[in-house]
mmCIF file of C-alpha atoms and ligand atoms in Angstrom:
data_model
loop_
_atom_site.group_PDB
_atom_site.id
_atom_site.type_symbol
_atom_site.label_atom_id
_atom_site.label_comp_id
_atom_site.label_asym_id
_atom_site.label_seq_id
_atom_site.Cartn_x
_atom_site.Cartn_y
_atom_site.Cartn_z
ATOM 1 C CA UNK C 1 0.000 0.000 0.000
ATOM 2 C CA UNK C 2 2.722 2.362 1.079
ATOM 3 C CA UNK C 3 4.972 1.496 -1.892
ATOM 4 C CA UNK C 4 2.062 1.902 -4.315
ATOM 5 C CA UNK C 5 1.427 5.306 -2.818
ATOM 6 C CA UNK C 6 5.066 6.351 -3.303
ATOM 7 C CA UNK C 7 5.070 5.099 -6.896
ATOM 8 C CA UNK C 8 1.870 7.001 -7.585
ATOM 9 C CA UNK C 9 3.270 10.186 -6.046
ATOM 10 C CA UNK C 10 6.445 9.951 -8.150
ATOM 11 C CA UNK C 11 4.285 9.401 -11.231
ATOM 12 C CA UNK C 12 2.084 12.387 -10.392
ATOM 13 C CA UNK C 13 5.147 14.546 -9.762
ATOM 14 C CA UNK C 14 6.746 13.561 -13.057
ATOM 15 C CA UNK C 15 3.551 14.277 -14.949
ATOM 16 C CA UNK C 16 3.206 17.661 -13.294
ATOM 17 C CA UNK C 17 6.821 18.385 -14.255
ATOM 18 C CA UNK C 18 6.042 17.354 -17.792
ATOM 19 C CA UNK C 19 8.594 14.538 -17.520
ATOM 20 C CA UNK C 20 6.281 11.750 -18.625
ATOM 21 C CA UNK C 21 4.427 13.594 -21.295
ATOM 22 C CA UNK C 22 4.779 11.860 -24.636
ATOM 23 C CA UNK C 23 3.740 13.929 -27.580
ATOM 24 C CA UNK C 24 2.234 12.590 -30.753
ATOM 25 C CA UNK C 25 1.348 15.819 -32.529
ATOM 26 C CA UNK C 26 2.678 19.285 -33.376
ATOM 27 C CA UNK C 27 0.951 22.290 -31.830
ATOM 28 C CA UNK C 28 2.258 25.350 -33.654
ATOM 29 C CA UNK C 29 2.867 28.412 -31.514
ATOM 30 C CA UNK C 30 2.386 26.596 -28.190
ATOM 31 C CA UNK C 31 4.920 25.945 -25.435
ATOM 32 C CA UNK C 32 6.934 22.868 -26.519
ATOM 33 C CA UNK C 33 8.372 20.954 -23.563
ATOM 34 C CA UNK C 34 11.569 18.899 -23.770
ATOM 35 C CA UNK C 35 12.292 15.686 -21.824
ATOM 36 C CA UNK C 36 12.900 17.750 -18.673
ATOM 37 C CA UNK C 37 9.594 19.583 -18.933
ATOM 38 C CA UNK C 38 11.281 22.805 -20.080
ATOM 39 C CA UNK C 39 10.227 24.841 -23.165
ATOM 40 C CA UNK C 40 12.682 24.010 -25.952
ATOM 41 C CA UNK C 41 15.326 26.708 -26.170
ATOM 42 C CA UNK C 42 16.632 26.492 -29.733
ATOM 43 C CA UNK C 43 15.439 29.450 -31.781
ATOM 44 C CA UNK C 44 16.168 30.027 -35.495
ATOM 45 C CA UNK C 45 16.399 26.283 -35.820
ATOM 46 C CA UNK C 46 18.580 24.269 -38.117
ATOM 47 C CA UNK C 47 18.069 20.505 -38.168
ATOM 48 C CA UNK C 48 20.234 17.573 -39.121
ATOM 49 C CA UNK C 49 19.227 13.931 -39.492
ATOM 50 C CA UNK C 50 22.129 11.688 -38.615
ATOM 51 C CA UNK C 51 22.205 7.897 -38.081
ATOM 52 C CA UNK C 52 18.527 7.531 -37.255
ATOM 53 C CA UNK C 53 18.138 10.620 -35.077
ATOM 54 C CA UNK C 54 17.089 14.210 -35.739
ATOM 55 C CA UNK C 55 19.152 16.953 -34.108
ATOM 56 C CA UNK C 56 17.670 20.408 -33.579
ATOM 57 C CA UNK C 57 20.179 23.232 -33.198
ATOM 58 C CA UNK C 58 19.168 26.766 -32.290
ATOM 59 C CA UNK C 59 19.907 29.970 -30.444
ATOM 60 C CA UNK C 60 19.757 29.553 -26.687
ATOM 61 C CA UNK C 61 17.932 32.629 -25.391
ATOM 62 C CA UNK C 62 17.585 33.973 -21.875
ATOM 63 C CA UNK C 63 14.755 35.911 -20.265
ATOM 64 C CA UNK C 64 13.943 39.523 -21.101
ATOM 65 C CA UNK C 65 15.309 41.580 -23.960
ATOM 66 C CA UNK C 66 18.805 40.604 -22.804
ATOM 67 C CA UNK C 67 17.995 37.335 -24.572
ATOM 68 C CA UNK C 68 18.419 39.008 -27.954
ATOM 69 C CA UNK C 69 22.192 38.637 -27.643
ATOM 70 C CA UNK C 70 24.159 35.447 -26.949
ATOM 71 C CA UNK C 71 24.788 34.636 -23.287
ATOM 72 C CA UNK C 72 25.078 30.875 -23.611
ATOM 73 C CA UNK C 73 25.490 29.671 -27.196
ATOM 74 C CA UNK C 74 23.871 27.175 -29.536
ATOM 75 C CA UNK C 75 21.609 24.592 -27.900
ATOM 76 C CA UNK C 76 21.046 21.104 -29.337
ATOM 77 C CA UNK C 77 18.183 18.634 -28.837
ATOM 78 C CA UNK C 78 17.686 15.104 -30.191
ATOM 79 C CA UNK C 79 14.578 13.221 -31.293
ATOM 80 C CA UNK C 80 13.616 10.026 -33.098
ATOM 81 C CA UNK C 81 10.037 11.071 -33.874
ATOM 82 C CA UNK C 82 10.149 14.902 -34.224
ATOM 83 C CA UNK C 83 7.558 15.368 -31.448
ATOM 84 C CA UNK C 84 9.609 14.442 -28.367
ATOM 85 C CA UNK C 85 12.978 16.113 -27.857
ATOM 86 C CA UNK C 86 15.715 15.427 -25.335
ATOM 87 C CA UNK C 87 18.054 18.148 -24.199
ATOM 88 C CA UNK C 88 21.595 17.354 -25.377
ATOM 89 C CA UNK C 89 23.119 20.519 -23.951
ATOM 90 C CA UNK C 90 25.045 23.393 -25.464
ATOM 91 C CA UNK C 91 26.712 22.425 -28.752
ATOM 92 C CA UNK C 92 28.675 25.661 -29.136
ATOM 93 C CA UNK C 93 29.438 27.721 -26.072
ATOM 94 C CA UNK C 94 30.080 31.450 -26.130
ATOM 95 C CA UNK C 95 33.568 32.353 -24.935
ATOM 96 C CA UNK C 96 34.689 34.130 -21.776
ATOM 97 C CA UNK C 97 37.814 35.453 -23.525
ATOM 98 C CA UNK C 98 37.247 39.189 -24.147
ATOM 99 C CA UNK C 99 39.031 39.140 -27.499
ATOM 100 C CA UNK C 100 37.160 36.137 -28.893
ATOM 101 C CA UNK C 101 34.763 36.827 -31.786
ATOM 102 C CA UNK C 102 32.164 34.757 -29.924
ATOM 103 C CA UNK C 103 32.599 36.367 -26.509
ATOM 104 C CA UNK C 104 29.478 36.369 -24.332
ATOM 105 C CA UNK C 105 27.349 39.335 -25.455
ATOM 106 C CA UNK C 106 28.007 38.874 -29.161
ATOM 107 C CA UNK C 107 25.070 37.954 -31.433
ATOM 108 C CA UNK C 108 24.838 34.393 -32.713
ATOM 109 C CA UNK C 109 21.867 33.780 -34.983
ATOM 110 C CA UNK C 110 20.439 31.139 -37.307
ATOM 111 C CA UNK C 111 22.947 28.333 -36.599
ATOM 112 C CA UNK C 112 22.813 25.494 -39.148
ATOM 113 C CA UNK C 113 24.794 22.257 -39.037
ATOM 114 C CA UNK C 114 25.724 19.986 -41.937
ATOM 115 C CA UNK C 115 27.757 16.772 -42.037
ATOM 116 C CA UNK C 116 30.716 16.382 -44.322
ATOM 117 C CA UNK C 117 30.916 12.709 -45.318
ATOM 118 C CA UNK C 118 34.497 13.101 -46.626
ATOM 119 C CA UNK C 119 36.058 14.761 -43.580
ATOM 120 C CA UNK C 120 33.574 13.131 -41.157
ATOM 121 C CA UNK C 121 33.178 16.503 -39.445
ATOM 122 C CA UNK C 122 30.020 18.278 -38.384
ATOM 123 C CA UNK C 123 30.202 21.851 -39.603
ATOM 124 C CA UNK C 124 28.156 24.679 -38.089
ATOM 125 C CA UNK C 125 27.671 28.071 -39.752
ATOM 126 C CA UNK C 126 25.920 30.957 -38.052
ATOM 127 C CA UNK C 127 25.344 34.670 -38.408
ATOM 128 C CA UNK C 128 27.758 36.477 -36.106
ATOM 129 C CA UNK C 129 27.713 40.046 -34.888
ATOM 130 C CA UNK C 130 30.581 41.268 -32.727
ATOM 131 C CA UNK C 131 29.874 42.294 -29.142
ATOM 132 C CA UNK C 132 28.759 45.898 -28.751
ATOM 133 C CA UNK C 133 28.625 46.576 -32.484
ATOM 134 C CA UNK C 134 24.935 45.814 -32.969
ATOM 135 C CA UNK C 135 24.429 44.478 -36.535
ATOM 136 C CA UNK C 136 27.412 46.247 -38.152
ATOM 137 C CA UNK C 137 29.876 43.368 -38.520
ATOM 138 C CA UNK C 138 27.588 41.240 -40.736
ATOM 139 C CA UNK C 139 29.808 38.171 -40.534
ATOM 140 C CA UNK C 140 29.480 34.429 -40.735
ATOM 141 C CA UNK C 141 30.993 32.208 -38.051
ATOM 142 C CA UNK C 142 32.126 28.615 -38.503
ATOM 143 C CA UNK C 143 32.543 25.892 -35.868
ATOM 144 C CA UNK C 144 33.452 22.220 -36.207
ATOM 145 C CA UNK C 145 32.867 19.036 -34.201
ATOM 146 C CA UNK C 146 33.637 15.315 -34.401
ATOM 147 C CA UNK C 147 30.401 14.402 -32.651
ATOM 148 C CA UNK C 148 27.023 15.690 -33.796
ATOM 149 C CA UNK C 149 26.064 17.120 -30.408
ATOM 150 C CA UNK C 150 29.480 18.734 -30.039
ATOM 151 C CA UNK C 151 31.307 20.291 -28.404
ATOM 152 C CA UNK C 152 31.796 22.500 -31.473
ATOM 153 C CA UNK C 153 35.085 24.348 -31.736
ATOM 154 C CA UNK C 154 34.815 27.845 -33.156
ATOM 155 C CA UNK C 155 37.270 28.180 -36.051
ATOM 156 C CA UNK C 156 36.837 31.704 -37.396
ATOM 157 C CA UNK C 157 34.478 34.418 -38.553
ATOM 158 C CA UNK C 158 34.554 36.504 -41.681
ATOM 159 C CA UNK C 159 32.502 38.202 -44.343
ATOM 160 C CA UNK C 160 31.974 35.378 -46.828
ATOM 161 C CA UNK C 161 32.943 36.229 -50.381
ATOM 162 C CA UNK C 162 34.202 39.503 -48.833
ATOM 163 C CA UNK C 163 30.682 40.801 -48.488
ATOM 164 C CA UNK C 164 28.128 41.371 -45.720
ATOM 165 C CA UNK C 165 26.219 38.338 -44.465
ATOM 166 C CA UNK C 166 23.360 38.333 -41.964
ATOM 167 C CA UNK C 167 20.363 35.921 -42.011
ATOM 168 C CA UNK C 168 21.584 32.663 -43.433
ATOM 169 C CA UNK C 169 21.072 28.962 -44.040
ATOM 170 C CA UNK C 170 22.978 25.988 -45.432
ATOM 171 C CA UNK C 171 21.892 23.373 -47.930
ATOM 172 C CA UNK C 172 23.600 20.130 -48.990
ATOM 173 C CA UNK C 173 22.625 18.932 -52.448
ATOM 174 C CA UNK C 174 22.360 15.320 -53.672
ATOM 175 C CA UNK C 175 25.908 15.506 -55.026
ATOM 176 C CA UNK C 176 27.165 16.548 -51.549
ATOM 177 C CA UNK C 177 27.915 20.074 -52.703
ATOM 178 C CA UNK C 178 26.986 22.513 -49.937
ATOM 179 C CA UNK C 179 25.595 26.020 -50.389
ATOM 180 C CA UNK C 180 25.455 29.020 -48.081
ATOM 181 C CA UNK C 181 22.478 31.346 -48.625
ATOM 182 C CA UNK C 182 22.758 34.690 -46.885
ATOM 183 C CA UNK C 183 21.186 38.141 -46.833
ATOM 184 C CA UNK C 184 23.890 40.456 -48.146
ATOM 185 C CA UNK C 185 24.461 44.041 -49.295
ATOM 186 C CA UNK C 186 22.791 45.434 -46.146
ATOM 187 C CA UNK C 187 20.021 42.853 -46.510
ATOM 188 C CA UNK C 188 19.099 44.163 -49.949
ATOM 189 C CA UNK C 189 20.118 41.164 -52.012
ATOM 190 C CA UNK C 190 20.442 37.482 -51.171
ATOM 191 C CA UNK C 191 23.623 35.641 -52.112
ATOM 192 C CA UNK C 192 23.959 31.944 -52.841
ATOM 193 C CA UNK C 193 27.495 30.744 -52.415
ATOM 194 C CA UNK C 194 28.980 27.308 -53.114
ATOM 195 C CA UNK C 195 31.136 26.128 -50.207
ATOM 196 C CA UNK C 196 34.543 24.470 -50.464
ATOM 197 C CA UNK C 197 34.550 20.640 -50.435
ATOM 198 C CA UNK C 198 35.291 20.605 -46.687
ATOM 199 C CA UNK C 199 32.357 23.039 -46.106
ATOM 200 C CA UNK C 200 34.610 25.355 -44.097
ATOM 201 C CA UNK C 201 34.759 28.333 -46.435
ATOM 202 C CA UNK C 202 33.253 29.807 -49.596
ATOM 203 C CA UNK C 203 34.521 28.262 -52.835
ATOM 204 C CA UNK C 204 34.434 31.609 -54.642
ATOM 205 C CA UNK C 205 31.478 30.641 -56.833
ATOM 206 C CA UNK C 206 28.376 32.659 -55.935
ATOM 207 C CA UNK C 207 25.384 34.465 -57.359
ATOM 208 C CA UNK C 208 23.167 37.398 -56.349
ATOM 209 C CA UNK C 209 19.459 36.624 -56.316
ATOM 210 C CA UNK C 210 16.234 38.509 -55.507
ATOM 211 C CA UNK C 211 18.061 41.757 -56.222
ATOM 212 C CA UNK C 212 16.907 44.657 -53.993
ATOM 213 C CA UNK C 213 14.039 42.564 -52.584
ATOM 214 C CA UNK C 214 15.280 42.772 -48.963
ATOM 215 C CA UNK C 215 14.814 39.013 -48.724
ATOM 216 C CA UNK C 216 15.630 37.563 -45.309
ATOM 217 C CA UNK C 217 15.183 34.418 -43.241
ATOM 218 C CA UNK C 218 16.156 32.039 -46.066
ATOM 219 C CA UNK C 219 15.032 28.409 -45.983
ATOM 220 C CA UNK C 220 15.290 25.897 -48.780
ATOM 221 C CA UNK C 221 14.545 22.345 -49.885
ATOM 222 C CA UNK C 222 14.732 20.194 -53.008
ATOM 223 C CA UNK C 223 11.888 18.076 -54.321
ATOM 224 C CA UNK C 224 11.748 16.142 -57.593
ATOM 225 C CA UNK C 225 14.766 18.040 -58.930
ATOM 226 C CA UNK C 226 13.378 21.516 -58.172
ATOM 227 C CA UNK C 227 14.596 23.887 -55.466
ATOM 228 C CA UNK C 228 11.996 25.613 -53.295
ATOM 229 C CA UNK C 229 12.650 28.644 -51.133
ATOM 230 C CA UNK C 230 10.739 30.353 -48.327
ATOM 231 C CA UNK C 231 11.900 33.692 -46.925
ATOM 232 C CA UNK C 232 10.559 36.921 -45.482
ATOM 233 C CA UNK C 233 10.760 40.653 -45.857
ATOM 234 C CA UNK C 234 13.048 42.658 -43.614
ATOM 235 C CA UNK C 235 11.273 44.044 -40.512
ATOM 236 C CA UNK C 236 13.479 42.889 -37.635
ATOM 237 C CA UNK C 237 11.642 40.887 -34.944
ATOM 238 C CA UNK C 238 8.237 42.067 -36.216
ATOM 239 C CA UNK C 239 6.474 39.608 -38.528
ATOM 240 C CA UNK C 240 5.774 40.372 -42.183
ATOM 241 C CA UNK C 241 4.436 38.420 -45.160
ATOM 242 C CA UNK C 242 6.289 35.238 -46.134
ATOM 243 C CA UNK C 243 7.572 34.824 -49.669
ATOM 244 C CA UNK C 244 8.405 31.799 -51.757
ATOM 245 C CA UNK C 245 10.320 31.003 -54.902
ATOM 246 C CA UNK C 246 11.255 28.092 -57.127
ATOM 247 C CA UNK C 247 14.229 27.267 -59.353
ATOM 248 C CA UNK C 248 15.472 24.408 -61.522
ATOM 249 C CA UNK C 249 19.024 25.267 -60.625
ATOM 250 C CA UNK C 250 20.488 26.336 -57.312
ATOM 251 C CA UNK C 251 22.133 29.332 -58.944
ATOM 252 C CA UNK C 252 18.883 30.359 -60.546
ATOM 253 C CA UNK C 253 17.036 31.807 -62.221
ATOM 254 C CA UNK C 254 14.747 31.950 -59.164
ATOM 255 C CA UNK C 255 11.096 32.741 -59.822
ATOM 256 C CA UNK C 256 9.056 34.181 -56.975
ATOM 257 C CA UNK C 257 5.802 32.319 -56.326
ATOM 258 C CA UNK C 258 4.165 34.581 -53.738
ATOM 259 C CA UNK C 259 3.105 34.163 -50.145
ATOM 260 C CA UNK C 260 2.552 30.455 -49.427
ATOM 261 C CA UNK C 261 0.621 30.995 -46.179
ATOM 262 C CA UNK C 262 -3.086 30.238 -45.836
ATOM 263 C CA UNK C 263 -5.283 30.487 -42.751
ATOM 264 C CA UNK C 264 -5.019 32.211 -39.432
ATOM 265 C CA UNK C 265 -3.323 31.615 -36.093
ATOM 266 C CA UNK C 266 -6.249 31.913 -33.669
ATOM 267 C CA UNK C 267 -4.004 32.833 -30.760
ATOM 268 C CA UNK C 268 -2.723 36.107 -32.236
ATOM 269 C CA UNK C 269 -5.236 36.430 -35.105
ATOM 270 C CA UNK C 270 -2.385 36.745 -37.567
ATOM 271 C CA UNK C 271 -2.733 35.300 -41.039
ATOM 272 C CA UNK C 272 -0.664 35.252 -44.245
ATOM 273 C CA UNK C 273 0.150 38.981 -44.161
ATOM 274 C CA UNK C 274 2.126 38.317 -40.948
ATOM 275 C CA UNK C 275 3.118 34.668 -41.500
ATOM 276 C CA UNK C 276 0.919 33.684 -38.510
ATOM 277 C CA UNK C 277 3.217 35.857 -36.380
ATOM 278 C CA UNK C 278 6.303 33.910 -37.453
ATOM 279 C CA UNK C 279 9.383 34.138 -39.657
ATOM 280 C CA UNK C 280 10.893 31.316 -41.714
ATOM 281 C CA UNK C 281 13.993 29.521 -40.537
ATOM 282 C CA UNK C 282 14.262 26.037 -42.048
ATOM 283 C CA UNK C 283 12.632 23.429 -44.264
ATOM 284 C CA UNK C 284 12.952 19.936 -42.842
ATOM 285 C CA UNK C 285 12.765 16.811 -45.030
ATOM 286 C CA UNK C 286 10.874 14.101 -43.095
ATOM 287 C CA UNK C 287 12.762 10.812 -43.229
ATOM 288 C CA UNK C 288 11.042 7.770 -44.648
ATOM 289 C CA UNK C 289 8.188 9.757 -46.165
ATOM 290 C CA UNK C 290 8.928 10.712 -49.740
ATOM 291 C CA UNK C 291 8.187 14.330 -50.606
ATOM 292 C CA UNK C 292 7.315 15.163 -46.996
ATOM 293 C CA UNK C 293 8.720 18.449 -45.735
ATOM 294 C CA UNK C 294 7.965 20.616 -42.717
ATOM 295 C CA UNK C 295 8.283 24.408 -42.903
ATOM 296 C CA UNK C 296 9.702 25.868 -39.698
ATOM 297 C CA UNK C 297 9.073 29.408 -38.469
ATOM 298 C CA UNK C 298 10.021 31.345 -35.329
ATOM 299 C CA UNK C 299 7.463 33.370 -33.460
ATOM 300 C CA UNK C 300 9.734 35.935 -31.840
ATOM 301 C CA UNK C 301 9.164 37.411 -28.397
ATOM 302 C CA UNK C 302 11.896 40.082 -28.352
ATOM 303 C CA UNK C 303 10.780 41.461 -24.964
ATOM 304 C CA UNK C 304 11.162 38.049 -23.397
ATOM 305 C CA UNK C 305 13.303 36.223 -25.930
ATOM 306 C CA UNK C 306 13.270 32.836 -24.146
ATOM 307 C CA UNK C 307 9.493 32.666 -24.657
ATOM 308 C CA UNK C 308 9.832 32.639 -28.453
ATOM 309 C CA UNK C 309 7.645 29.914 -30.004
ATOM 310 C CA UNK C 310 7.986 27.506 -32.882
ATOM 311 C CA UNK C 311 5.586 27.135 -35.777
ATOM 312 C CA UNK C 312 6.036 23.872 -37.641
ATOM 313 C CA UNK C 313 3.589 23.251 -40.481
ATOM 314 C CA UNK C 314 3.502 20.795 -43.377
ATOM 315 C CA UNK C 315 4.838 22.151 -46.635
ATOM 316 C CA UNK C 316 2.471 21.471 -49.484
ATOM 317 C CA UNK C 317 3.368 21.621 -53.157
ATOM 318 C CA UNK C 318 0.812 23.060 -55.542
ATOM 319 C CA UNK C 319 0.766 23.544 -59.314
ATOM 320 C CA UNK C 320 2.038 27.061 -58.925
ATOM 321 C CA UNK C 321 4.362 26.798 -55.949
ATOM 322 C CA UNK C 322 4.041 26.240 -52.224
ATOM 323 C CA UNK C 323 1.320 26.248 -49.632
ATOM 324 C CA UNK C 324 1.690 26.440 -45.847
ATOM 325 C CA UNK C 325 -1.672 26.139 -44.188
ATOM 326 C CA UNK C 326 -2.253 26.956 -40.522
ATOM 327 C CA UNK C 327 -3.208 23.999 -38.335
ATOM 328 C CA UNK C 328 -3.815 24.141 -34.586
ATOM 329 C CA UNK C 329 -2.648 20.569 -34.236
ATOM 330 C CA UNK C 330 -1.376 18.001 -36.726
ATOM 331 C CA UNK C 331 0.806 14.926 -37.004
ATOM 332 C CA UNK C 332 3.004 13.158 -39.533
ATOM 333 C CA UNK C 333 0.123 11.013 -40.830
ATOM 334 C CA UNK C 334 -0.742 14.166 -42.788
ATOM 335 C CA UNK C 335 1.894 13.043 -45.265
ATOM 336 C CA UNK C 336 0.335 9.595 -45.743
ATOM 337 C CA UNK C 337 -2.418 11.158 -47.785
ATOM 338 C CA UNK C 338 -1.674 10.202 -51.435
ATOM 339 C CA UNK C 339 -2.330 13.698 -52.713
ATOM 340 C CA UNK C 340 -0.255 15.686 -50.333
ATOM 341 C CA UNK C 341 -1.775 18.840 -51.692
ATOM 342 C CA UNK C 342 -5.107 18.088 -50.114
ATOM 343 C CA UNK C 343 -5.092 19.925 -46.821
ATOM 344 C CA UNK C 344 -6.398 18.330 -43.664
ATOM 345 C CA UNK C 345 -7.222 20.310 -40.607
ATOM 346 C CA UNK C 346 -7.260 18.233 -37.440
HETATM 347 C C1 LIG N 1 15.294 39.561 -38.215
HETATM 348 C C2 LIG N 1 16.178 38.386 -38.498
HETATM 349 C C3 LIG N 1 16.523 37.740 -37.183
HETATM 350 C C4 LIG N 1 17.199 38.803 -36.331
HETATM 351 C C5 LIG N 1 16.295 40.016 -36.178
HETATM 352 C C6 LIG N 1 16.939 41.123 -35.393
HETATM 353 O O1 LIG N 1 14.915 40.206 -39.384
HETATM 354 O O2 LIG N 1 15.535 37.468 -39.338
HETATM 355 O O3 LIG N 1 17.346 36.628 -37.384
HETATM 356 O O4 LIG N 1 18.393 39.211 -36.944
HETATM 357 O O5 LIG N 1 15.952 40.503 -37.440
HETATM 358 O O6 LIG N 1 16.152 42.273 -35.401
#
């Protein structure tokens, strides 16, 4: 009797701490607890699937507006099913050395990690701003690890292709060539830059795309030989309308296909004109489900950065481009529907 009581109390305690909660659906914009019952702290996500596990990298934020600069580093979580995430700690730590480019108080944004099969290294690129210089440096930082969860060793930071780089993402193509997409020229024009074979620096081959469109928050995927892009306009932490584009070739020409968003986020009443309150960060291919991709957005909370939310929604492909439809709750069975373009609201 007594033992049963104790077991029950431990169970009740774990449930109240969120420890036992197993998720089987996505709930865009809601608090998303990790295995310790803590809201996932990995903003501007970049994901990597490696040896049967997904890894979610993102900016670790702290409370208040102080959280808009880096106090901790890049956080990493692991999951087998995309719903339930375990905290794997800080993959890249900010430095205490005052002369380090990544000293505590710098800005580290939009970290993305890719795996180089030749060198067997995990390579992280991120947008770096130097401490106390606001957004003037416009650099990219690179860090490397032997193990997916790190620790990542910061190698260097620079202006790639000798030009400004802010919002960014990475993409590895089927031929293992990796590309760096970044908002350049004071955010006016996006650049797409082929990386060196070891993924550690630009190769020198790059193009300017979406000239003078102020295209930010780049995210990209490839489906049936075509490249698809989702980005945003340039309004800082405030949401604006999402944009999309398609190309047959990574280096273009890229054709804009409009705002892919449909529907409304009931919590903040924001629809397509504000991307449901979010901003694009990544497009995730779902393993084992052909043509299944999830579009990832951040719902920023700049006054209390740690409370930023995640909007994950299925990416649908239409005759003319992309569609991202708001859903309060959904799961991966969405992709089992033979015509993926038919939307299902659960
Ligand atoms: C956004 C950008 C974020 C962050 C923010 C700062 O436009 O996408 O990554 O840089 O501005 O205001």
